[in-house]
Coordinates of C-alpha atoms in Angstrom, one line a residue:
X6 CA 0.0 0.0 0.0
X7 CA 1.3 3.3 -1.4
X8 CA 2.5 6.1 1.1
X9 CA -0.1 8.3 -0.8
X10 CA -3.0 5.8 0.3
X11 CA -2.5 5.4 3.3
X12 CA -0.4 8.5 5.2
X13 CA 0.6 6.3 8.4
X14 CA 2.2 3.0 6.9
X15 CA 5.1 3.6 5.2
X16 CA 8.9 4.1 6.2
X17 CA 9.8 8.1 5.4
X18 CA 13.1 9.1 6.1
X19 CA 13.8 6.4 8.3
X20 CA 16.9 4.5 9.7
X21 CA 17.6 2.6 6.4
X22 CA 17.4 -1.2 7.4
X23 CA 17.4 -4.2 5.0
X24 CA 14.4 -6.6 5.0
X25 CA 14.2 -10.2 5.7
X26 CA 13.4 -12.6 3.1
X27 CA 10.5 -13.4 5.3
X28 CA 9.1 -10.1 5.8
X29 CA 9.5 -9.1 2.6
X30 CA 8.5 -12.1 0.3
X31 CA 5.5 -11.5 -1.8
X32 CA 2.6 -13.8 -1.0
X33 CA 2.2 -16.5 -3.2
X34 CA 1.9 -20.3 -3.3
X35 CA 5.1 -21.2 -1.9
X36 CA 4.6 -18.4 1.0
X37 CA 4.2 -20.7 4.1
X38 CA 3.0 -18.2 6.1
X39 CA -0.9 -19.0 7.6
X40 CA -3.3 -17.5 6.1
X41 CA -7.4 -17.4 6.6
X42 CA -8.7 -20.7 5.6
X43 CA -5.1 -22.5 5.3
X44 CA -3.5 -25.1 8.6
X45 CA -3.2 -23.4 11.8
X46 CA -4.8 -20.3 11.4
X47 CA -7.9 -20.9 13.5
X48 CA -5.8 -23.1 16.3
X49 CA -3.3 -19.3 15.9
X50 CA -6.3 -17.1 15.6
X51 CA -8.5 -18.8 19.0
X52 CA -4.9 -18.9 20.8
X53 CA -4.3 -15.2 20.4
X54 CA -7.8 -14.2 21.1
X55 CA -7.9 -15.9 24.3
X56 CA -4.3 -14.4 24.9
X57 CA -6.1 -10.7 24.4
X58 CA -8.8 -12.1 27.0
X59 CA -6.7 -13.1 29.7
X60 CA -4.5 -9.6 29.6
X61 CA -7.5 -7.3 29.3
X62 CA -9.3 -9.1 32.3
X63 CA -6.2 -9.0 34.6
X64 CA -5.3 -5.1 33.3
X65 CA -8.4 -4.0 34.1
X66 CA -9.5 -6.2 36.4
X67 CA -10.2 -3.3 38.8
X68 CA -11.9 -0.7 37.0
X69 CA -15.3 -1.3 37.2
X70 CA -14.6 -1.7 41.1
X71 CA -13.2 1.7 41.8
X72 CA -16.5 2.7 43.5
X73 CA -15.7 -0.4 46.5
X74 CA -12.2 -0.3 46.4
X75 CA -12.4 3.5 47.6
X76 CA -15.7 3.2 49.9
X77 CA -12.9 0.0 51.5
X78 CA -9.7 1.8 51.5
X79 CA -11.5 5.5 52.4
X80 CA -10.0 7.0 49.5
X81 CA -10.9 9.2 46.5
X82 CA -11.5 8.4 42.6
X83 CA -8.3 9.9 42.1
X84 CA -6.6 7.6 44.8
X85 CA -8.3 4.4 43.7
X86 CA -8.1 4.8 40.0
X87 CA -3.9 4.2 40.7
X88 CA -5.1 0.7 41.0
X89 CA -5.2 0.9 36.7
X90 CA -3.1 3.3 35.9
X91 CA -0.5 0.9 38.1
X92 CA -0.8 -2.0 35.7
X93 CA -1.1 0.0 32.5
X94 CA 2.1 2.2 33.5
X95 CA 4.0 -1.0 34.4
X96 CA 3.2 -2.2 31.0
X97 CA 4.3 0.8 29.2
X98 CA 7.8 1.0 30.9
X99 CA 8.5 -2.9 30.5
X100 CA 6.8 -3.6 27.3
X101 CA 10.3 -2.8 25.3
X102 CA 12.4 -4.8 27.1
X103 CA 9.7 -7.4 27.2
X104 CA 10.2 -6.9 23.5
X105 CA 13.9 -7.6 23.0
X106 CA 14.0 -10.7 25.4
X107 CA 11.2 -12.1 22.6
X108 CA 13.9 -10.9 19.4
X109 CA 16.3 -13.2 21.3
X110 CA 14.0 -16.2 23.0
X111 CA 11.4 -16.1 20.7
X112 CA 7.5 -14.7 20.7
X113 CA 5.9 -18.2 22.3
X114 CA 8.2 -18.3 24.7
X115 CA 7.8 -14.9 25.8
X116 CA 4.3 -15.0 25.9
X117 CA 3.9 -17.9 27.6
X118 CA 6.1 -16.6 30.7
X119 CA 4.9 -13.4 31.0
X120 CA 0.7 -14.6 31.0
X121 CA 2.3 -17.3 33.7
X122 CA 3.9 -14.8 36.2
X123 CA 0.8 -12.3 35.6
X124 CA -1.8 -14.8 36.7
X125 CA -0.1 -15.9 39.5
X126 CA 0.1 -12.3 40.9
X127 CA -3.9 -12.2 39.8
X128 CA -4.0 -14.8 42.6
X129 CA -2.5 -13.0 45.3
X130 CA -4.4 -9.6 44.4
X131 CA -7.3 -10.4 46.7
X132 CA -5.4 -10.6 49.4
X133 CA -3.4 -7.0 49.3
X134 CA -4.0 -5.6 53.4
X135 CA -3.2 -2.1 51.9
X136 CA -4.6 0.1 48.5
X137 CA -0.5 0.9 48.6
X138 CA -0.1 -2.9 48.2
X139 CA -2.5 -3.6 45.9
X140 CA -1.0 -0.4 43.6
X141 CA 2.3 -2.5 43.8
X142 CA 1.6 -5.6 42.7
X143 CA -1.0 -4.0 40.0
X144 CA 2.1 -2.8 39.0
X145 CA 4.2 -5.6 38.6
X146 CA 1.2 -7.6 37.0
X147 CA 1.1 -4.8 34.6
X148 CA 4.9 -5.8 34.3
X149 CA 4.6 -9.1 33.3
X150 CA 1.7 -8.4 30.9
X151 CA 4.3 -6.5 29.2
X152 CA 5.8 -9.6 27.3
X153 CA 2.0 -9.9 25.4
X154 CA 1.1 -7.3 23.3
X155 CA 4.8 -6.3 21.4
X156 CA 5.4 -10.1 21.0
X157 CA 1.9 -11.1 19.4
X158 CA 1.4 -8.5 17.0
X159 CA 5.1 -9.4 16.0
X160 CA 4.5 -13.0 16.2
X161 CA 1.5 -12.6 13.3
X162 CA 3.4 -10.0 11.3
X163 CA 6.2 -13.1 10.9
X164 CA 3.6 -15.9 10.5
X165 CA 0.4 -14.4 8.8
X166 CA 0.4 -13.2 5.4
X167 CA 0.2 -9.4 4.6
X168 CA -2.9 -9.1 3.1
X169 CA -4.7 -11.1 6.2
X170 CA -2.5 -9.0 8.7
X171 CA -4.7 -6.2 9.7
X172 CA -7.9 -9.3 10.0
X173 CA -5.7 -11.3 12.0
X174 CA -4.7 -8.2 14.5
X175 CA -7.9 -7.0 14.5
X176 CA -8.9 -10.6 16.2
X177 CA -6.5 -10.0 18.9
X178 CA -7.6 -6.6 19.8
X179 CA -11.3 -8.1 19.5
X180 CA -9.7 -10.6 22.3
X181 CA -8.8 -7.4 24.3
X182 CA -12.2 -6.4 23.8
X183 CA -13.6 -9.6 25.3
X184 CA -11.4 -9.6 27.9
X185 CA -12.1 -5.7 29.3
X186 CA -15.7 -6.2 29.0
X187 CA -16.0 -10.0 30.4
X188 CA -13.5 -9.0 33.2
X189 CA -15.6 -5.7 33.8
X190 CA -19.1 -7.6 34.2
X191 CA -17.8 -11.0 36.0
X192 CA -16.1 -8.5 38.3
X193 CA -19.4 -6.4 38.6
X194 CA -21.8 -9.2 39.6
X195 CA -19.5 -11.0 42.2
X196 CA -18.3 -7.9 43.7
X197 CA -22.6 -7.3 44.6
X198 CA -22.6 -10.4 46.1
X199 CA -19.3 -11.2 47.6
X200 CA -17.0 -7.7 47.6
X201 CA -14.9 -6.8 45.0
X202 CA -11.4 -9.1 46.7
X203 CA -13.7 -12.3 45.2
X204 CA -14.0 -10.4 42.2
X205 CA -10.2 -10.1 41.2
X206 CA -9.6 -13.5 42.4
X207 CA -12.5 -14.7 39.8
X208 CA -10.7 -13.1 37.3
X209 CA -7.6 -14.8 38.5
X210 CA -9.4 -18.0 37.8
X211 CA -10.4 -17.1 34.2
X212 CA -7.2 -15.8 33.5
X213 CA -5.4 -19.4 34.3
X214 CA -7.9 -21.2 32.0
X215 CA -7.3 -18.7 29.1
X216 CA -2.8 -18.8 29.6
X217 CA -3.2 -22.6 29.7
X218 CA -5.5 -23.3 26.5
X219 CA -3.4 -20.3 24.9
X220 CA -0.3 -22.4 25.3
X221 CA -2.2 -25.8 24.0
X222 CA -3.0 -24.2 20.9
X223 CA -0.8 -21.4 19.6
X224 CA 1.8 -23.3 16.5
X225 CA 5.3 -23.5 17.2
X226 CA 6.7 -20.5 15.2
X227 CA 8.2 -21.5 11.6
X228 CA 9.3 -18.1 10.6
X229 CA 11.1 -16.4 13.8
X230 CA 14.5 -15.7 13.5
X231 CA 16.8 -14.9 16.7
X232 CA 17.9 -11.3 17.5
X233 CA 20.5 -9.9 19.6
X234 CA 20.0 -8.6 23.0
X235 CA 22.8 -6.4 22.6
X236 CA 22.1 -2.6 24.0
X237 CA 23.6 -1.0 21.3
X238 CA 21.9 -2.7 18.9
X239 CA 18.3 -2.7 20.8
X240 CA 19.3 1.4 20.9
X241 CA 19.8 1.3 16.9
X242 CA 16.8 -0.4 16.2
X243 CA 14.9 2.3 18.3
X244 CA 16.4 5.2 17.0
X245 CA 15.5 3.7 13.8
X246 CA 12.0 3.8 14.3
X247 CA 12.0 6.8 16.7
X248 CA 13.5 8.7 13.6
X249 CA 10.5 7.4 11.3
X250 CA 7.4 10.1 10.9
X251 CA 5.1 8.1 10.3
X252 CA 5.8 5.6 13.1
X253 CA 5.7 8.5 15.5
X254 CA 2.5 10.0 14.6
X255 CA 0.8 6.6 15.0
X256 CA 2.7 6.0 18.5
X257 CA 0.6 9.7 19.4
X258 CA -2.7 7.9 17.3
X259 CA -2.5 5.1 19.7
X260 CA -1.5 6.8 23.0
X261 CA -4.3 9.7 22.5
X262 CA -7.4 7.1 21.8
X263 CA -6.4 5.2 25.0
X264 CA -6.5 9.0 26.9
X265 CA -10.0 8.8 25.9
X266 CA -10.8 4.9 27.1
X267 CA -8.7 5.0 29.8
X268 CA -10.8 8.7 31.2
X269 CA -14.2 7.2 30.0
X270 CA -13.9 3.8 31.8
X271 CA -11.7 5.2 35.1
X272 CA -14.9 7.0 35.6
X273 CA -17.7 5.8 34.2
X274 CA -18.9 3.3 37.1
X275 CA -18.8 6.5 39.8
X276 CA -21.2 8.4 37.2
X277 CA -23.8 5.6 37.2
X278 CA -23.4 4.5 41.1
X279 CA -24.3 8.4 41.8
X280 CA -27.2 10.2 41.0
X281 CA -29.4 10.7 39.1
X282 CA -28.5 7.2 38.2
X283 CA -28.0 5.2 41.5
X284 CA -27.2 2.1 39.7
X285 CA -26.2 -0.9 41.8
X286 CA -22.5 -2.5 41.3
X287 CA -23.7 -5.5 39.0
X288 CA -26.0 -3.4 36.6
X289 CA -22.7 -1.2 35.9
X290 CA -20.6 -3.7 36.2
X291 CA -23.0 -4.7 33.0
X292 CA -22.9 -1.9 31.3
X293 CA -19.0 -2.8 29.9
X294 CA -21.2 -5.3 27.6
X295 CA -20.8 -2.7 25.0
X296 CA -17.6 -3.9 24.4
X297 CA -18.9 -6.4 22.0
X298 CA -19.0 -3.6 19.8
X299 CA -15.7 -3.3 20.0
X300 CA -14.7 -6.5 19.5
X301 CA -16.8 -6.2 16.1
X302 CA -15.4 -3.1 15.0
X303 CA -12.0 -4.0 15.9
X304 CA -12.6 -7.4 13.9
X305 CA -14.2 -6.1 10.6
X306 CA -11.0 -3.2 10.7
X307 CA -9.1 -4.6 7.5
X308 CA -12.7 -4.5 5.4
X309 CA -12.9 -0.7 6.9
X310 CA -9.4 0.0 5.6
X311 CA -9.9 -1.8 2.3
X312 CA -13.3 0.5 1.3
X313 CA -11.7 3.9 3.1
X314 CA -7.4 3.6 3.4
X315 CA -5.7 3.5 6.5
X316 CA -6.1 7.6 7.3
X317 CA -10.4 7.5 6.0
X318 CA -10.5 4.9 8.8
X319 CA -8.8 6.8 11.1
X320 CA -11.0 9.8 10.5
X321 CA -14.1 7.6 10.9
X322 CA -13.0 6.5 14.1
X323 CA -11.9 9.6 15.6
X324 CA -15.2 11.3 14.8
X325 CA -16.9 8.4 16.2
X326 CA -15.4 8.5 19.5
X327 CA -16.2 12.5 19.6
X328 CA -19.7 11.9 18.6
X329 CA -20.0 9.6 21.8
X330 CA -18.1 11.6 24.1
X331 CA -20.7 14.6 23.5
X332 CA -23.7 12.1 23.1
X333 CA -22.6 11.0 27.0
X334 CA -23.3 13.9 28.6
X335 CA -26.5 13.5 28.9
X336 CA -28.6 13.3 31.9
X337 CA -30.4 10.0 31.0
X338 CA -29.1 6.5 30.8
X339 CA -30.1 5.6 26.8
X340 CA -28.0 8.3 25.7
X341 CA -25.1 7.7 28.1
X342 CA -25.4 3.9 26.6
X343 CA -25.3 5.0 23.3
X344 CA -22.1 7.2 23.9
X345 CA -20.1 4.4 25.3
X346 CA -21.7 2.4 22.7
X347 CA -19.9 5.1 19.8
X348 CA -16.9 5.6 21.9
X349 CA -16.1 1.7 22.1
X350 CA -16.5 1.4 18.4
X351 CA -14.4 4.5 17.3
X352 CA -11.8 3.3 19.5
X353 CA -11.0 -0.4 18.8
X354 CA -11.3 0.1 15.2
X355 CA -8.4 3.3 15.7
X356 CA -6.7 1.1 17.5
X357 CA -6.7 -1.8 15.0
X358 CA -5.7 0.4 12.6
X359 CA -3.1 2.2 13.9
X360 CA -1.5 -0.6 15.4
X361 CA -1.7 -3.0 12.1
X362 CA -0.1 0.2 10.6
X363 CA 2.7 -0.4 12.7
X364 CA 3.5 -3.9 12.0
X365 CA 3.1 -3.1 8.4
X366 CA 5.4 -0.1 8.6
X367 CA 8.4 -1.8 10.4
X368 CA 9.9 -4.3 8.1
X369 CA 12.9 -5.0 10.7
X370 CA 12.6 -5.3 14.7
X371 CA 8.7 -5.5 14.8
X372 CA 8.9 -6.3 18.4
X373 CA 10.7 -3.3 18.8
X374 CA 8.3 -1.5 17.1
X375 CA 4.9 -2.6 18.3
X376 CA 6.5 -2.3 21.8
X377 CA 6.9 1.7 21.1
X378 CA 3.6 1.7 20.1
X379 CA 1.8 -0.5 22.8
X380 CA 4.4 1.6 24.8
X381 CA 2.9 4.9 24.4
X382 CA -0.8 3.3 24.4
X383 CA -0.3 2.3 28.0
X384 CA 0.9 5.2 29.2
X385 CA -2.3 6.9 27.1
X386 CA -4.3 5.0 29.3
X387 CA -2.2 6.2 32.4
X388 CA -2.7 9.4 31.7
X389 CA -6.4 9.1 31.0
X390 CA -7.2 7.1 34.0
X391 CA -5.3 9.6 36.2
X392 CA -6.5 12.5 34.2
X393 CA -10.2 11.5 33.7
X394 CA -10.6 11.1 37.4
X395 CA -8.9 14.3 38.2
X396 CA -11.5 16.1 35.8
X397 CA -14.3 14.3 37.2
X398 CA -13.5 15.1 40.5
X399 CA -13.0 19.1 39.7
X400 CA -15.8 19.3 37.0
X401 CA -18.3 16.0 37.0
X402 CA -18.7 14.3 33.7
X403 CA -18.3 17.5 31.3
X404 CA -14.9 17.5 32.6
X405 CA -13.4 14.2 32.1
X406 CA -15.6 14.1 28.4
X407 CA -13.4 17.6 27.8
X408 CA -10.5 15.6 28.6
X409 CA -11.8 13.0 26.0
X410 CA -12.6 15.5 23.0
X411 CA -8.9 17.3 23.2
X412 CA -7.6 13.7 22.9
X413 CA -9.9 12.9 19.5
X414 CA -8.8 16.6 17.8
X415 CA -5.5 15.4 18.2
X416 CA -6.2 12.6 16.7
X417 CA -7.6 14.0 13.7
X418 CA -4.8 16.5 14.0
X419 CA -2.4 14.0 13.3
X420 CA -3.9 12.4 10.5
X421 CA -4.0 15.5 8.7
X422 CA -0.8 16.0 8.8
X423 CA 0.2 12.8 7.9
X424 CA -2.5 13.1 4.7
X425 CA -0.4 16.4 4.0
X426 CA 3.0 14.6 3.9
X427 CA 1.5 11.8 1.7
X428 CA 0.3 14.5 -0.7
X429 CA 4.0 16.3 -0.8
X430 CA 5.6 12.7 -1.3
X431 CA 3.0 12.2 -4.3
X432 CA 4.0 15.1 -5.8
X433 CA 7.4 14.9 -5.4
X434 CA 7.7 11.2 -6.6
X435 CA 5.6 12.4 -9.8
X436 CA 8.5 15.2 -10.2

């Protein structure tokens, strides 16, 4: 796909770097990479989804229990909602050197550690005596998650074909999408009945079934080729992508939707627990059920990006989110639905998008490259939980959907100007 096309998926005035034969063989009939339909894709595809389930039901595992965690500890939204923005920032700092243990050990292997250590901290969450414990080992669960999103996004850029890339990522972020809404209503339900310690531990529970059928079924890799764990040449292959446009404004694409998730769903469940809602802890524990829209829209990405290029489809879900962000402030509970119901969609097909654009874009050190981006998406998330529940606390909902609109016009922001620097490379290459 031509740099005029799509605006956010091609090297410009990058590090140059020299391809593998893997990554840069056409497809054809001796390409042995999996492809929809072909051995192992569905065994690869159920794997990986369950993979996305089991890290987006421990990450988030305490959201949707803020309201209890803070009416147990005595503390404020702002003070509770650490509890995410823990995990998520121990996942951005670790996810890159998660990353270059995977160039060197290999993607399965990583994978496979990293969903073992995080579930067995899942187990002892229950049991934290302090809200400063549980914020530490939240953090070192978010941690060990670290080692899952870099390495399977470059474990299907190696072993899927190109032009059933952005279908086959768009699975795993529907897995995600699964996982934050399953872990979000399980948690909701038990936590009205039992207290939101039985909750997590629930979650635990799910988490191990997910890691050990995930390990069952993912193929052996055919196509992974061992890196160096070097520094220096770890520090090359990040300047290299660092120095990339393109890569950079989808690393800001990807960190600025998450701003707007991580605000929305840090807040959301005080919103509908206070009036004029009043809503008991399993209803809104419930109400995360929309993210079965986002596990369609992230799922049906590549067909978006085939009718509208990479940057239409970014547009579409920017304005999507915005459209559901101002439909939310509302003081009634069908419009607030349909908000989060626009929100969810806009931002799991972005972030399908954006992050297939990545694996696309880097035709060396993928792991090093999705971990930049999944990187700066966590620590978007960090700053939108922290930052949502700051505005909600100083201006109600109108504040933290503020926070949330800012977010989306730098979005679109972005995309413009990476539709600008398509145009000048069109016209230059015609020159």
């Amino acid at each position: 796909m031509s740099p005029a096309s799509t605006g956010a998926s091609t090297i410009v005035g990058a590090v140059p770097t020299v391809p593998s034969t893997v990554a840069s063989a056409p497809a054809s009939d001796s390409d042995s990479r999996m492809t929809p339909g072909g051995p192992g894709y569905r065994r690869m595809s159920l794997a990986l989804f369950l993979a996305g389930v089991a890290t987006f039901a421990l990450l988030y595992s305490t959201q949707a229990l803020l309201p209890l965690i803070s009416g147990d500890f005595g503390v404020a939204a702002s003070q509770a909602s650490w509890t995410v923005a823990a995990a998520t920032g121990g996942l951005a700092l670790f996810v890159l050197p998660m990353s270059a243990l995977s160039e060197r050990y290999g993607r399965r292997t990583v994978m496979t550690a990293s969903l073992g250590v995080a579930v067995g901290v899942g187990l002892l969450v229950p049991f934290a005596p302090s809200l400063g414990a549980l914020v530490v080992l939240r953090a070192v669960q978010g941690a060990a998650l670290a080692g899952l999103p870099a390495s399977a996004t470059a474990y299907l850029a190696e072993e899927v074909r190109p032009k059933a890339l952005v279908t086959a990522i768009g699975l795993f972020v529907a897995g995600n999408s699964v996982g934050g809404m399953s872990g979000r209503v399980i948690t909701g339900w038990v936590a009205q009945e039992w207290g939101w310690r039985v909750a997590v531990g629930a979650i635990g529970v799910l988490a191990v079934a997910c890691a050990i059928a995930f390990r069952l079924l993912l193929p052996a890799p055919r196509h992974f080729k061992a890196g160096s764990l070097a520094p220096r040449v770890l520090v090359r292959t990040v300047r290299g992508h660092l120095a990339d446009p393109l890569l950079r404004r989808l690393y800001a694409i990807g960190a600025l939707f998450m701003t707007v998730f991580g605000g929305v769903y840090t807040v959301i469940g005080y919103r509908l627990t206070e009036a004029p809602f009043s809503l008991p802890q399993g209803i809104v524990g419930s109400i995360f059920l929309v993210y079965l829209v986002g596990t369609v829209s992230a799922s049906t990405a590549g067909r978006l990006v085939g009718r509208l290029g990479r940057r239409g489809a970014l547009y579409l879900a920017g304005g999507t989110t915005a459209a559901g962000l101002l439909v939310s402030l509302a003081d009634s509970l069908v419009p607030v639905l349909l908000g989060l119901v626009l929100i969810t969609a806009g931002f799991f097909a972005g972030h399908a998008v954006a992050s297939s654009a990545v694996s696309r874009t880097a035709t060396t050190g993928r792991a090093q490259a999705s971990a930049l981006y999944q990187s700066a998406y966590y620590i978007g998330s960090s700053a939108g939980s922290t930052v949502g529940a700051i505005a909600f606390h100083s201006g109600g909902w109108a504040g933290t959907v503020g926070v949330g609109v800012l977010a989306v016009l730098g979005v679109v922001t972005i995309t413009v100007l990476g539709t600008r620097a398509a145009r000048r490379q069109t016209l230059v290459a015609a020159h």
